[in-house]
JSON list of C-alpha atoms in Angstrom, two decimals:
[
{"chain": "A", "resi": 1, "resn": "UNK", "atom": "CA", "xyz": [31.91, 37.24, 43.00]},
{"chain": "A", "resi": 2, "resn": "UNK", "atom": "CA", "xyz": [30.46, 37.99, 46.26]},
{"chain": "A", "resi": 3, "resn": "UNK", "atom": "CA", "xyz": [27.30, 37.17, 48.52]},
{"chain": "A", "resi": 4, "resn": "UNK", "atom": "CA", "xyz": [26.20, 38.19, 51.11]},
{"chain": "A", "resi": 5, "resn": "UNK", "atom": "CA", "xyz": [22.64, 39.57, 52.89]},
{"chain": "A", "resi": 6, "resn": "UNK", "atom": "CA", "xyz": [23.31, 42.93, 52.37]},
{"chain": "A", "resi": 7, "resn": "UNK", "atom": "CA", "xyz": [20.99, 45.19, 50.18]},
{"chain": "A", "resi": 8, "resn": "UNK", "atom": "CA", "xyz": [22.27, 46.24, 46.68]},
{"chain": "A", "resi": 9, "resn": "UNK", "atom": "CA", "xyz": [23.01, 49.59, 47.73]},
{"chain": "A", "resi": 10, "resn": "UNK", "atom": "CA", "xyz": [24.96, 48.72, 50.86]},
{"chain": "A", "resi": 11, "resn": "UNK", "atom": "CA", "xyz": [27.26, 46.42, 48.58]},
{"chain": "A", "resi": 12, "resn": "UNK", "atom": "CA", "xyz": [27.30, 49.12, 45.89]},
{"chain": "A", "resi": 13, "resn": "UNK", "atom": "CA", "xyz": [28.86, 51.76, 48.73]},
{"chain": "A", "resi": 14, "resn": "UNK", "atom": "CA", "xyz": [31.22, 48.66, 49.77]},
{"chain": "A", "resi": 15, "resn": "UNK", "atom": "CA", "xyz": [32.44, 48.49, 46.03]},
{"chain": "A", "resi": 16, "resn": "UNK", "atom": "CA", "xyz": [32.79, 52.19, 45.57]},
{"chain": "A", "resi": 17, "resn": "UNK", "atom": "CA", "xyz": [34.64, 52.38, 49.14]},
{"chain": "A", "resi": 18, "resn": "UNK", "atom": "CA", "xyz": [37.05, 49.50, 48.39]},
{"chain": "A", "resi": 19, "resn": "UNK", "atom": "CA", "xyz": [37.15, 49.90, 44.57]},
{"chain": "A", "resi": 20, "resn": "UNK", "atom": "CA", "xyz": [35.94, 46.43, 43.96]},
{"chain": "A", "resi": 21, "resn": "UNK", "atom": "CA", "xyz": [35.36, 45.84, 40.26]},
{"chain": "A", "resi": 22, "resn": "UNK", "atom": "CA", "xyz": [34.03, 41.98, 40.84]},
{"chain": "A", "resi": 23, "resn": "UNK", "atom": "CA", "xyz": [30.13, 41.14, 40.97]},
{"chain": "A", "resi": 24, "resn": "UNK", "atom": "CA", "xyz": [28.29, 41.23, 44.23]},
{"chain": "A", "resi": 25, "resn": "UNK", "atom": "CA", "xyz": [24.84, 40.22, 44.99]},
{"chain": "A", "resi": 26, "resn": "UNK", "atom": "CA", "xyz": [22.66, 40.95, 47.28]},
{"chain": "A", "resi": 27, "resn": "UNK", "atom": "CA", "xyz": [21.03, 37.55, 49.07]},
{"chain": "A", "resi": 28, "resn": "UNK", "atom": "CA", "xyz": [18.47, 39.21, 51.66]},
{"chain": "A", "resi": 29, "resn": "UNK", "atom": "CA", "xyz": [16.34, 36.30, 52.55]},
{"chain": "A", "resi": 30, "resn": "UNK", "atom": "CA", "xyz": [19.22, 34.12, 52.46]},
{"chain": "A", "resi": 31, "resn": "UNK", "atom": "CA", "xyz": [17.77, 31.72, 49.60]},
{"chain": "A", "resi": 32, "resn": "UNK", "atom": "CA", "xyz": [21.27, 30.91, 48.39]},
{"chain": "A", "resi": 33, "resn": "UNK", "atom": "CA", "xyz": [22.71, 30.87, 51.37]},
{"chain": "A", "resi": 34, "resn": "UNK", "atom": "CA", "xyz": [20.35, 27.79, 52.15]},
{"chain": "A", "resi": 35, "resn": "UNK", "atom": "CA", "xyz": [20.75, 26.36, 49.52]},
{"chain": "A", "resi": 36, "resn": "UNK", "atom": "CA", "xyz": [24.54, 26.22, 49.96]},
{"chain": "A", "resi": 37, "resn": "UNK", "atom": "CA", "xyz": [24.33, 25.26, 53.88]},
{"chain": "A", "resi": 38, "resn": "UNK", "atom": "CA", "xyz": [25.67, 28.32, 54.89]},
{"chain": "A", "resi": 39, "resn": "UNK", "atom": "CA", "xyz": [23.28, 29.68, 57.03]},
{"chain": "A", "resi": 40, "resn": "UNK", "atom": "CA", "xyz": [24.39, 31.51, 60.50]},
{"chain": "A", "resi": 41, "resn": "UNK", "atom": "CA", "xyz": [21.09, 31.92, 62.43]},
{"chain": "A", "resi": 42, "resn": "UNK", "atom": "CA", "xyz": [21.21, 35.05, 64.41]},
{"chain": "A", "resi": 43, "resn": "UNK", "atom": "CA", "xyz": [24.30, 36.12, 63.69]},
{"chain": "A", "resi": 44, "resn": "UNK", "atom": "CA", "xyz": [23.68, 39.38, 61.82]},
{"chain": "A", "resi": 45, "resn": "UNK", "atom": "CA", "xyz": [23.89, 43.03, 64.04]},
{"chain": "A", "resi": 46, "resn": "UNK", "atom": "CA", "xyz": [20.53, 43.11, 64.44]},
{"chain": "A", "resi": 47, "resn": "UNK", "atom": "CA", "xyz": [19.82, 38.83, 65.18]},
{"chain": "A", "resi": 48, "resn": "UNK", "atom": "CA", "xyz": [19.16, 37.99, 61.44]},
{"chain": "A", "resi": 49, "resn": "UNK", "atom": "CA", "xyz": [20.64, 35.19, 59.73]},
{"chain": "A", "resi": 50, "resn": "UNK", "atom": "CA", "xyz": [23.60, 35.58, 57.94]},
{"chain": "A", "resi": 51, "resn": "UNK", "atom": "CA", "xyz": [26.05, 33.84, 55.80]},
{"chain": "A", "resi": 52, "resn": "UNK", "atom": "CA", "xyz": [29.15, 31.93, 57.22]},
{"chain": "A", "resi": 53, "resn": "UNK", "atom": "CA", "xyz": [32.20, 32.66, 55.64]},
{"chain": "A", "resi": 54, "resn": "UNK", "atom": "CA", "xyz": [32.68, 30.24, 52.46]},
{"chain": "A", "resi": 55, "resn": "UNK", "atom": "CA", "xyz": [34.75, 30.25, 49.13]},
{"chain": "A", "resi": 56, "resn": "UNK", "atom": "CA", "xyz": [33.75, 28.27, 45.88]},
{"chain": "A", "resi": 57, "resn": "UNK", "atom": "CA", "xyz": [35.49, 27.98, 42.73]},
{"chain": "A", "resi": 58, "resn": "UNK", "atom": "CA", "xyz": [33.61, 26.41, 40.01]},
{"chain": "A", "resi": 59, "resn": "UNK", "atom": "CA", "xyz": [34.73, 25.55, 36.56]},
{"chain": "A", "resi": 60, "resn": "UNK", "atom": "CA", "xyz": [33.20, 26.52, 33.83]},
{"chain": "A", "resi": 61, "resn": "UNK", "atom": "CA", "xyz": [30.34, 23.72, 34.49]},
{"chain": "A", "resi": 62, "resn": "UNK", "atom": "CA", "xyz": [29.36, 24.78, 37.46]},
{"chain": "A", "resi": 63, "resn": "UNK", "atom": "CA", "xyz": [31.28, 21.74, 38.93]},
{"chain": "A", "resi": 64, "resn": "UNK", "atom": "CA", "xyz": [33.01, 22.60, 42.51]},
{"chain": "A", "resi": 65, "resn": "UNK", "atom": "CA", "xyz": [36.98, 22.26, 41.94]},
{"chain": "A", "resi": 66, "resn": "UNK", "atom": "CA", "xyz": [38.07, 24.01, 44.87]},
{"chain": "A", "resi": 67, "resn": "UNK", "atom": "CA", "xyz": [36.33, 24.82, 48.39]},
{"chain": "A", "resi": 68, "resn": "UNK", "atom": "CA", "xyz": [37.11, 26.57, 51.57]},
{"chain": "A", "resi": 69, "resn": "UNK", "atom": "CA", "xyz": [34.56, 25.86, 54.54]},
{"chain": "A", "resi": 70, "resn": "UNK", "atom": "CA", "xyz": [36.48, 27.44, 57.22]},
{"chain": "A", "resi": 71, "resn": "UNK", "atom": "CA", "xyz": [35.58, 26.69, 60.96]},
{"chain": "A", "resi": 72, "resn": "UNK", "atom": "CA", "xyz": [37.21, 29.83, 62.08]},
{"chain": "A", "resi": 73, "resn": "UNK", "atom": "CA", "xyz": [36.10, 33.80, 61.23]},
{"chain": "A", "resi": 74, "resn": "UNK", "atom": "CA", "xyz": [40.15, 34.94, 61.29]},
{"chain": "A", "resi": 75, "resn": "UNK", "atom": "CA", "xyz": [40.72, 31.86, 58.74]},
{"chain": "A", "resi": 76, "resn": "UNK", "atom": "CA", "xyz": [39.52, 32.41, 55.65]},
{"chain": "A", "resi": 77, "resn": "UNK", "atom": "CA", "xyz": [40.79, 31.79, 52.05]},
{"chain": "A", "resi": 78, "resn": "UNK", "atom": "CA", "xyz": [43.64, 34.23, 50.82]},
{"chain": "A", "resi": 79, "resn": "UNK", "atom": "CA", "xyz": [43.74, 35.87, 47.74]},
{"chain": "A", "resi": 80, "resn": "UNK", "atom": "CA", "xyz": [46.94, 33.63, 46.80]},
{"chain": "A", "resi": 81, "resn": "UNK", "atom": "CA", "xyz": [44.97, 30.40, 47.71]},
{"chain": "A", "resi": 82, "resn": "UNK", "atom": "CA", "xyz": [42.18, 31.44, 45.34]},
{"chain": "A", "resi": 83, "resn": "UNK", "atom": "CA", "xyz": [44.66, 32.87, 42.92]},
{"chain": "A", "resi": 84, "resn": "UNK", "atom": "CA", "xyz": [46.38, 29.21, 43.15]},
{"chain": "A", "resi": 85, "resn": "UNK", "atom": "CA", "xyz": [43.44, 27.26, 42.69]},
{"chain": "A", "resi": 86, "resn": "UNK", "atom": "CA", "xyz": [42.08, 29.44, 39.97]},
{"chain": "A", "resi": 87, "resn": "UNK", "atom": "CA", "xyz": [45.28, 28.16, 38.29]},
{"chain": "A", "resi": 88, "resn": "UNK", "atom": "CA", "xyz": [44.32, 24.87, 38.44]},
{"chain": "A", "resi": 89, "resn": "UNK", "atom": "CA", "xyz": [41.10, 24.95, 36.45]},
{"chain": "A", "resi": 90, "resn": "UNK", "atom": "CA", "xyz": [41.33, 23.37, 33.15]},
{"chain": "B", "resi": 1, "resn": "UNK", "atom": "CA", "xyz": [61.72, 59.42, 97.32]},
{"chain": "B", "resi": 2, "resn": "UNK", "atom": "CA", "xyz": [61.68, 55.96, 95.87]},
{"chain": "B", "resi": 3, "resn": "UNK", "atom": "CA", "xyz": [57.68, 56.23, 96.83]},
{"chain": "B", "resi": 4, "resn": "UNK", "atom": "CA", "xyz": [57.25, 59.44, 94.01]},
{"chain": "B", "resi": 5, "resn": "UNK", "atom": "CA", "xyz": [59.58, 57.06, 91.61]},
{"chain": "B", "resi": 6, "resn": "UNK", "atom": "CA", "xyz": [57.39, 56.27, 88.06]},
{"chain": "B", "resi": 7, "resn": "UNK", "atom": "CA", "xyz": [56.35, 52.55, 87.97]},
{"chain": "B", "resi": 8, "resn": "UNK", "atom": "CA", "xyz": [57.65, 52.07, 84.43]},
{"chain": "B", "resi": 9, "resn": "UNK", "atom": "CA", "xyz": [57.40, 48.21, 84.81]},
{"chain": "B", "resi": 10, "resn": "UNK", "atom": "CA", "xyz": [53.60, 48.43, 85.87]},
{"chain": "B", "resi": 11, "resn": "UNK", "atom": "CA", "xyz": [52.55, 51.09, 83.27]},
{"chain": "B", "resi": 12, "resn": "UNK", "atom": "CA", "xyz": [54.74, 49.77, 79.93]},
{"chain": "B", "resi": 13, "resn": "UNK", "atom": "CA", "xyz": [52.92, 46.58, 81.26]},
{"chain": "B", "resi": 14, "resn": "UNK", "atom": "CA", "xyz": [49.49, 47.84, 80.67]},
{"chain": "B", "resi": 15, "resn": "UNK", "atom": "CA", "xyz": [50.67, 49.18, 77.63]},
{"chain": "B", "resi": 16, "resn": "UNK", "atom": "CA", "xyz": [52.01, 46.59, 75.85]},
{"chain": "B", "resi": 17, "resn": "UNK", "atom": "CA", "xyz": [48.83, 44.28, 76.71]},
{"chain": "B", "resi": 18, "resn": "UNK", "atom": "CA", "xyz": [46.90, 47.16, 74.93]},
{"chain": "B", "resi": 19, "resn": "UNK", "atom": "CA", "xyz": [49.38, 47.04, 71.76]},
{"chain": "B", "resi": 20, "resn": "UNK", "atom": "CA", "xyz": [49.12, 43.28, 71.89]},
{"chain": "B", "resi": 21, "resn": "UNK", "atom": "CA", "xyz": [45.25, 43.47, 71.37]},
{"chain": "B", "resi": 22, "resn": "UNK", "atom": "CA", "xyz": [45.03, 45.86, 68.72]},
{"chain": "B", "resi": 23, "resn": "UNK", "atom": "CA", "xyz": [48.21, 45.01, 67.27]},
{"chain": "B", "resi": 24, "resn": "UNK", "atom": "CA", "xyz": [46.32, 41.18, 66.37]},
{"chain": "B", "resi": 25, "resn": "UNK", "atom": "CA", "xyz": [43.41, 42.72, 64.41]},
{"chain": "B", "resi": 26, "resn": "UNK", "atom": "CA", "xyz": [45.68, 45.75, 62.71]},
{"chain": "B", "resi": 27, "resn": "UNK", "atom": "CA", "xyz": [48.64, 44.04, 61.99]},
{"chain": "B", "resi": 28, "resn": "UNK", "atom": "CA", "xyz": [49.56, 40.61, 62.34]},
{"chain": "B", "resi": 29, "resn": "UNK", "atom": "CA", "xyz": [45.98, 39.14, 61.26]},
{"chain": "B", "resi": 30, "resn": "UNK", "atom": "CA", "xyz": [47.40, 40.09, 57.82]},
{"chain": "B", "resi": 31, "resn": "UNK", "atom": "CA", "xyz": [49.81, 37.29, 57.68]},
{"chain": "B", "resi": 32, "resn": "UNK", "atom": "CA", "xyz": [48.66, 33.31, 57.34]},
{"chain": "B", "resi": 33, "resn": "UNK", "atom": "CA", "xyz": [52.13, 32.37, 59.43]},
{"chain": "B", "resi": 34, "resn": "UNK", "atom": "CA", "xyz": [50.70, 35.10, 62.45]},
{"chain": "B", "resi": 35, "resn": "UNK", "atom": "CA", "xyz": [47.35, 35.18, 62.05]},
{"chain": "B", "resi": 36, "resn": "UNK", "atom": "CA", "xyz": [45.92, 31.29, 62.54]},
{"chain": "B", "resi": 37, "resn": "UNK", "atom": "CA", "xyz": [47.84, 30.73, 65.52]},
{"chain": "B", "resi": 38, "resn": "UNK", "atom": "CA", "xyz": [48.43, 33.64, 66.91]},
{"chain": "B", "resi": 39, "resn": "UNK", "atom": "CA", "xyz": [51.84, 33.26, 68.70]},
{"chain": "B", "resi": 40, "resn": "UNK", "atom": "CA", "xyz": [53.42, 36.54, 68.30]},
{"chain": "B", "resi": 41, "resn": "UNK", "atom": "CA", "xyz": [50.57, 38.36, 70.21]},
{"chain": "B", "resi": 42, "resn": "UNK", "atom": "CA", "xyz": [50.68, 35.62, 72.54]},
{"chain": "B", "resi": 43, "resn": "UNK", "atom": "CA", "xyz": [53.98, 36.66, 73.24]},
{"chain": "B", "resi": 44, "resn": "UNK", "atom": "CA", "xyz": [53.56, 40.12, 73.47]},
{"chain": "B", "resi": 45, "resn": "UNK", "atom": "CA", "xyz": [51.06, 39.10, 76.13]},
{"chain": "B", "resi": 46, "resn": "UNK", "atom": "CA", "xyz": [53.07, 37.07, 78.23]},
{"chain": "B", "resi": 47, "resn": "UNK", "atom": "CA", "xyz": [55.33, 39.82, 78.56]},
{"chain": "B", "resi": 48, "resn": "UNK", "atom": "CA", "xyz": [53.26, 42.34, 79.20]},
{"chain": "B", "resi": 49, "resn": "UNK", "atom": "CA", "xyz": [51.76, 39.97, 81.69]},
{"chain": "B", "resi": 50, "resn": "UNK", "atom": "CA", "xyz": [55.37, 39.36, 83.56]},
{"chain": "B", "resi": 51, "resn": "UNK", "atom": "CA", "xyz": [55.95, 43.15, 83.40]},
{"chain": "B", "resi": 52, "resn": "UNK", "atom": "CA", "xyz": [52.39, 43.84, 85.41]},
{"chain": "B", "resi": 53, "resn": "UNK", "atom": "CA", "xyz": [53.47, 41.50, 87.62]},
{"chain": "B", "resi": 54, "resn": "UNK", "atom": "CA", "xyz": [57.29, 42.75, 88.31]},
{"chain": "B", "resi": 55, "resn": "UNK", "atom": "CA", "xyz": [55.42, 45.97, 88.53]},
{"chain": "B", "resi": 56, "resn": "UNK", "atom": "CA", "xyz": [52.89, 45.56, 90.89]},
{"chain": "B", "resi": 57, "resn": "UNK", "atom": "CA", "xyz": [55.45, 43.71, 93.05]},
{"chain": "B", "resi": 58, "resn": "UNK", "atom": "CA", "xyz": [57.52, 46.71, 93.48]},
{"chain": "B", "resi": 59, "resn": "UNK", "atom": "CA", "xyz": [54.77, 49.28, 93.43]},
{"chain": "B", "resi": 60, "resn": "UNK", "atom": "CA", "xyz": [54.30, 51.23, 97.08]},
{"chain": "B", "resi": 61, "resn": "UNK", "atom": "CA", "xyz": [50.34, 51.39, 96.39]},
{"chain": "B", "resi": 62, "resn": "UNK", "atom": "CA", "xyz": [49.18, 47.87, 96.23]},
{"chain": "B", "resi": 63, "resn": "UNK", "atom": "CA", "xyz": [45.68, 49.04, 95.57]},
{"chain": "B", "resi": 64, "resn": "UNK", "atom": "CA", "xyz": [46.27, 51.34, 92.19]},
{"chain": "B", "resi": 65, "resn": "UNK", "atom": "CA", "xyz": [48.85, 48.55, 90.68]},
{"chain": "B", "resi": 66, "resn": "UNK", "atom": "CA", "xyz": [46.47, 45.71, 91.77]},
{"chain": "B", "resi": 67, "resn": "UNK", "atom": "CA", "xyz": [43.65, 47.34, 89.55]},
{"chain": "B", "resi": 68, "resn": "UNK", "atom": "CA", "xyz": [46.16, 48.53, 86.57]},
{"chain": "B", "resi": 69, "resn": "UNK", "atom": "CA", "xyz": [47.66, 44.99, 87.00]},
{"chain": "B", "resi": 70, "resn": "UNK", "atom": "CA", "xyz": [44.00, 43.53, 86.46]},
{"chain": "B", "resi": 71, "resn": "UNK", "atom": "CA", "xyz": [42.91, 45.73, 83.65]},
{"chain": "B", "resi": 72, "resn": "UNK", "atom": "CA", "xyz": [45.95, 44.36, 82.00]},
{"chain": "B", "resi": 73, "resn": "UNK", "atom": "CA", "xyz": [45.52, 40.54, 82.80]},
{"chain": "B", "resi": 74, "resn": "UNK", "atom": "CA", "xyz": [41.59, 40.94, 81.77]},
{"chain": "B", "resi": 75, "resn": "UNK", "atom": "CA", "xyz": [42.56, 42.61, 78.24]},
{"chain": "B", "resi": 76, "resn": "UNK", "atom": "CA", "xyz": [44.67, 39.35, 77.67]},
{"chain": "B", "resi": 77, "resn": "UNK", "atom": "CA", "xyz": [41.97, 37.50, 79.01]},
{"chain": "B", "resi": 78, "resn": "UNK", "atom": "CA", "xyz": [39.52, 39.46, 76.30]},
{"chain": "B", "resi": 79, "resn": "UNK", "atom": "CA", "xyz": [41.68, 38.71, 73.70]},
{"chain": "B", "resi": 80, "resn": "UNK", "atom": "CA", "xyz": [41.99, 34.71, 74.52]},
{"chain": "B", "resi": 81, "resn": "UNK", "atom": "CA", "xyz": [38.08, 34.64, 74.29]},
{"chain": "B", "resi": 82, "resn": "UNK", "atom": "CA", "xyz": [37.83, 36.60, 70.65]},
{"chain": "B", "resi": 83, "resn": "UNK", "atom": "CA", "xyz": [40.54, 34.41, 68.64]},
{"chain": "B", "resi": 84, "resn": "UNK", "atom": "CA", "xyz": [39.96, 30.92, 70.98]},
{"chain": "B", "resi": 85, "resn": "UNK", "atom": "CA", "xyz": [35.99, 30.78, 71.19]},
{"chain": "B", "resi": 86, "resn": "UNK", "atom": "CA", "xyz": [34.82, 33.73, 69.01]},
{"chain": "B", "resi": 87, "resn": "UNK", "atom": "CA", "xyz": [36.04, 33.26, 66.14]},
{"chain": "B", "resi": 88, "resn": "UNK", "atom": "CA", "xyz": [35.05, 29.75, 66.69]},
{"chain": "B", "resi": 89, "resn": "UNK", "atom": "CA", "xyz": [31.22, 30.33, 66.58]},
{"chain": "B", "resi": 90, "resn": "UNK", "atom": "CA", "xyz": [30.20, 29.30, 63.18]},
{"chain": "B", "resi": 91, "resn": "UNK", "atom": "CA", "xyz": [27.95, 26.70, 62.63]},
{"chain": "B", "resi": 92, "resn": "UNK", "atom": "CA", "xyz": [29.16, 23.96, 60.46]},
{"chain": "B", "resi": 93, "resn": "UNK", "atom": "CA", "xyz": [28.03, 22.99, 56.94]},
{"chain": "B", "resi": 94, "resn": "UNK", "atom": "CA", "xyz": [27.44, 19.65, 56.00]},
{"chain": "B", "resi": 95, "resn": "UNK", "atom": "CA", "xyz": [25.07, 20.13, 53.11]},
{"chain": "B", "resi": 96, "resn": "UNK", "atom": "CA", "xyz": [27.27, 22.59, 51.05]},
{"chain": "B", "resi": 97, "resn": "UNK", "atom": "CA", "xyz": [28.32, 21.36, 47.71]},
{"chain": "B", "resi": 98, "resn": "UNK", "atom": "CA", "xyz": [31.92, 19.80, 47.59]},
{"chain": "B", "resi": 99, "resn": "UNK", "atom": "CA", "xyz": [34.65, 18.92, 45.00]},
{"chain": "B", "resi": 100, "resn": "UNK", "atom": "CA", "xyz": [33.10, 17.00, 42.39]},
{"chain": "B", "resi": 101, "resn": "UNK", "atom": "CA", "xyz": [29.65, 18.16, 42.95]},
{"chain": "B", "resi": 102, "resn": "UNK", "atom": "CA", "xyz": [27.49, 20.79, 41.21]},
{"chain": "B", "resi": 103, "resn": "UNK", "atom": "CA", "xyz": [26.79, 23.91, 42.32]},
{"chain": "B", "resi": 104, "resn": "UNK", "atom": "CA", "xyz": [23.43, 24.64, 43.01]},
{"chain": "B", "resi": 105, "resn": "UNK", "atom": "CA", "xyz": [21.67, 27.48, 40.97]},
{"chain": "B", "resi": 106, "resn": "UNK", "atom": "CA", "xyz": [20.86, 30.78, 42.33]},
{"chain": "B", "resi": 107, "resn": "UNK", "atom": "CA", "xyz": [18.81, 34.00, 41.01]},
{"chain": "B", "resi": 108, "resn": "UNK", "atom": "CA", "xyz": [20.43, 37.16, 42.60]},
{"chain": "B", "resi": 109, "resn": "UNK", "atom": "CA", "xyz": [20.35, 40.49, 42.37]},
{"chain": "B", "resi": 110, "resn": "UNK", "atom": "CA", "xyz": [23.42, 42.76, 41.63]},
{"chain": "B", "resi": 111, "resn": "UNK", "atom": "CA", "xyz": [24.28, 46.23, 42.97]},
{"chain": "B", "resi": 112, "resn": "UNK", "atom": "CA", "xyz": [22.32, 47.85, 39.83]},
{"chain": "B", "resi": 113, "resn": "UNK", "atom": "CA", "xyz": [19.26, 45.66, 41.21]},
{"chain": "B", "resi": 114, "resn": "UNK", "atom": "CA", "xyz": [19.75, 43.33, 37.70]},
{"chain": "B", "resi": 115, "resn": "UNK", "atom": "CA", "xyz": [19.03, 39.45, 38.37]},
{"chain": "B", "resi": 116, "resn": "UNK", "atom": "CA", "xyz": [21.85, 37.72, 37.61]},
{"chain": "B", "resi": 117, "resn": "UNK", "atom": "CA", "xyz": [22.16, 33.89, 37.95]},
{"chain": "B", "resi": 118, "resn": "UNK", "atom": "CA", "xyz": [24.86, 30.99, 38.40]},
{"chain": "B", "resi": 119, "resn": "UNK", "atom": "CA", "xyz": [24.23, 30.04, 34.91]},
{"chain": "B", "resi": 120, "resn": "UNK", "atom": "CA", "xyz": [24.59, 33.54, 33.39]},
{"chain": "B", "resi": 121, "resn": "UNK", "atom": "CA", "xyz": [27.83, 34.19, 35.12]},
{"chain": "B", "resi": 122, "resn": "UNK", "atom": "CA", "xyz": [29.27, 30.72, 34.17]},
{"chain": "B", "resi": 123, "resn": "UNK", "atom": "CA", "xyz": [27.96, 31.43, 30.50]},
{"chain": "B", "resi": 124, "resn": "UNK", "atom": "CA", "xyz": [30.20, 35.12, 30.46]},
{"chain": "B", "resi": 125, "resn": "UNK", "atom": "CA", "xyz": [33.24, 33.58, 32.46]},
{"chain": "B", "resi": 126, "resn": "UNK", "atom": "CA", "xyz": [35.85, 31.80, 29.89]},
{"chain": "B", "resi": 127, "resn": "UNK", "atom": "CA", "xyz": [37.50, 29.81, 32.89]},
{"chain": "B", "resi": 128, "resn": "UNK", "atom": "CA", "xyz": [35.16, 29.48, 35.99]},
{"chain": "B", "resi": 129, "resn": "UNK", "atom": "CA", "xyz": [33.02, 31.24, 38.73]},
{"chain": "B", "resi": 130, "resn": "UNK", "atom": "CA", "xyz": [35.14, 32.23, 42.16]},
{"chain": "B", "resi": 131, "resn": "UNK", "atom": "CA", "xyz": [31.93, 32.40, 44.90]},
{"chain": "B", "resi": 132, "resn": "UNK", "atom": "CA", "xyz": [32.51, 34.09, 48.12]},
{"chain": "B", "resi": 133, "resn": "UNK", "atom": "CA", "xyz": [29.97, 33.97, 50.57]},
{"chain": "B", "resi": 134, "resn": "UNK", "atom": "CA", "xyz": [30.56, 36.73, 53.46]},
{"chain": "B", "resi": 135, "resn": "UNK", "atom": "CA", "xyz": [28.57, 37.75, 56.59]},
{"chain": "B", "resi": 136, "resn": "UNK", "atom": "CA", "xyz": [27.95, 41.56, 55.50]},
{"chain": "B", "resi": 137, "resn": "UNK", "atom": "CA", "xyz": [27.06, 44.19, 57.24]},
{"chain": "B", "resi": 138, "resn": "UNK", "atom": "CA", "xyz": [30.32, 46.29, 56.18]}
]
């Protein structure tokens, strides 16, 4: 499940191009992004507020089981790392 | 005669600097071992710099060779700026939910315009949910 400030149409386009089949949610008002304390002020293409990269794995109860808050845009969680964390879910 | 000879050291140094720059983003960034600390790229840049300086030293026309050398080293400097400074310009997050904490609820629209809540997602997932926040503008 992916969240960004992109409009639903923009994400729909991305899913089509990249053949992503998971859910993409649109947070143009940075509501959820702020609730998770992930706001990156003025970092958008036109100076808008956007999300900083972050990944959270939640169990069925909505409790965080694994989190990756990178301090470097180049160093984001890899699919293998996320799958490994998912395998440890109860 | 000698003056007309192609200064391959100088030009291959410049070409290698350009290759070192782009190969990081197109290739080395795909693998954590060459992504997190870009040692392979630094190595290419060091070889490029050695070639540029050696080329400059034996160049008959120092003005052009100096310009080429400065361009090549500037590419190296730009690379350091991007990977060592630019990519670390993200704000720290102190309030993000931590392991063991409950993730905050949200209600957002999906690509078809339908409102989806975290509760919905959790209810429809057999094991759990992975939330990926990303910068957007793709």
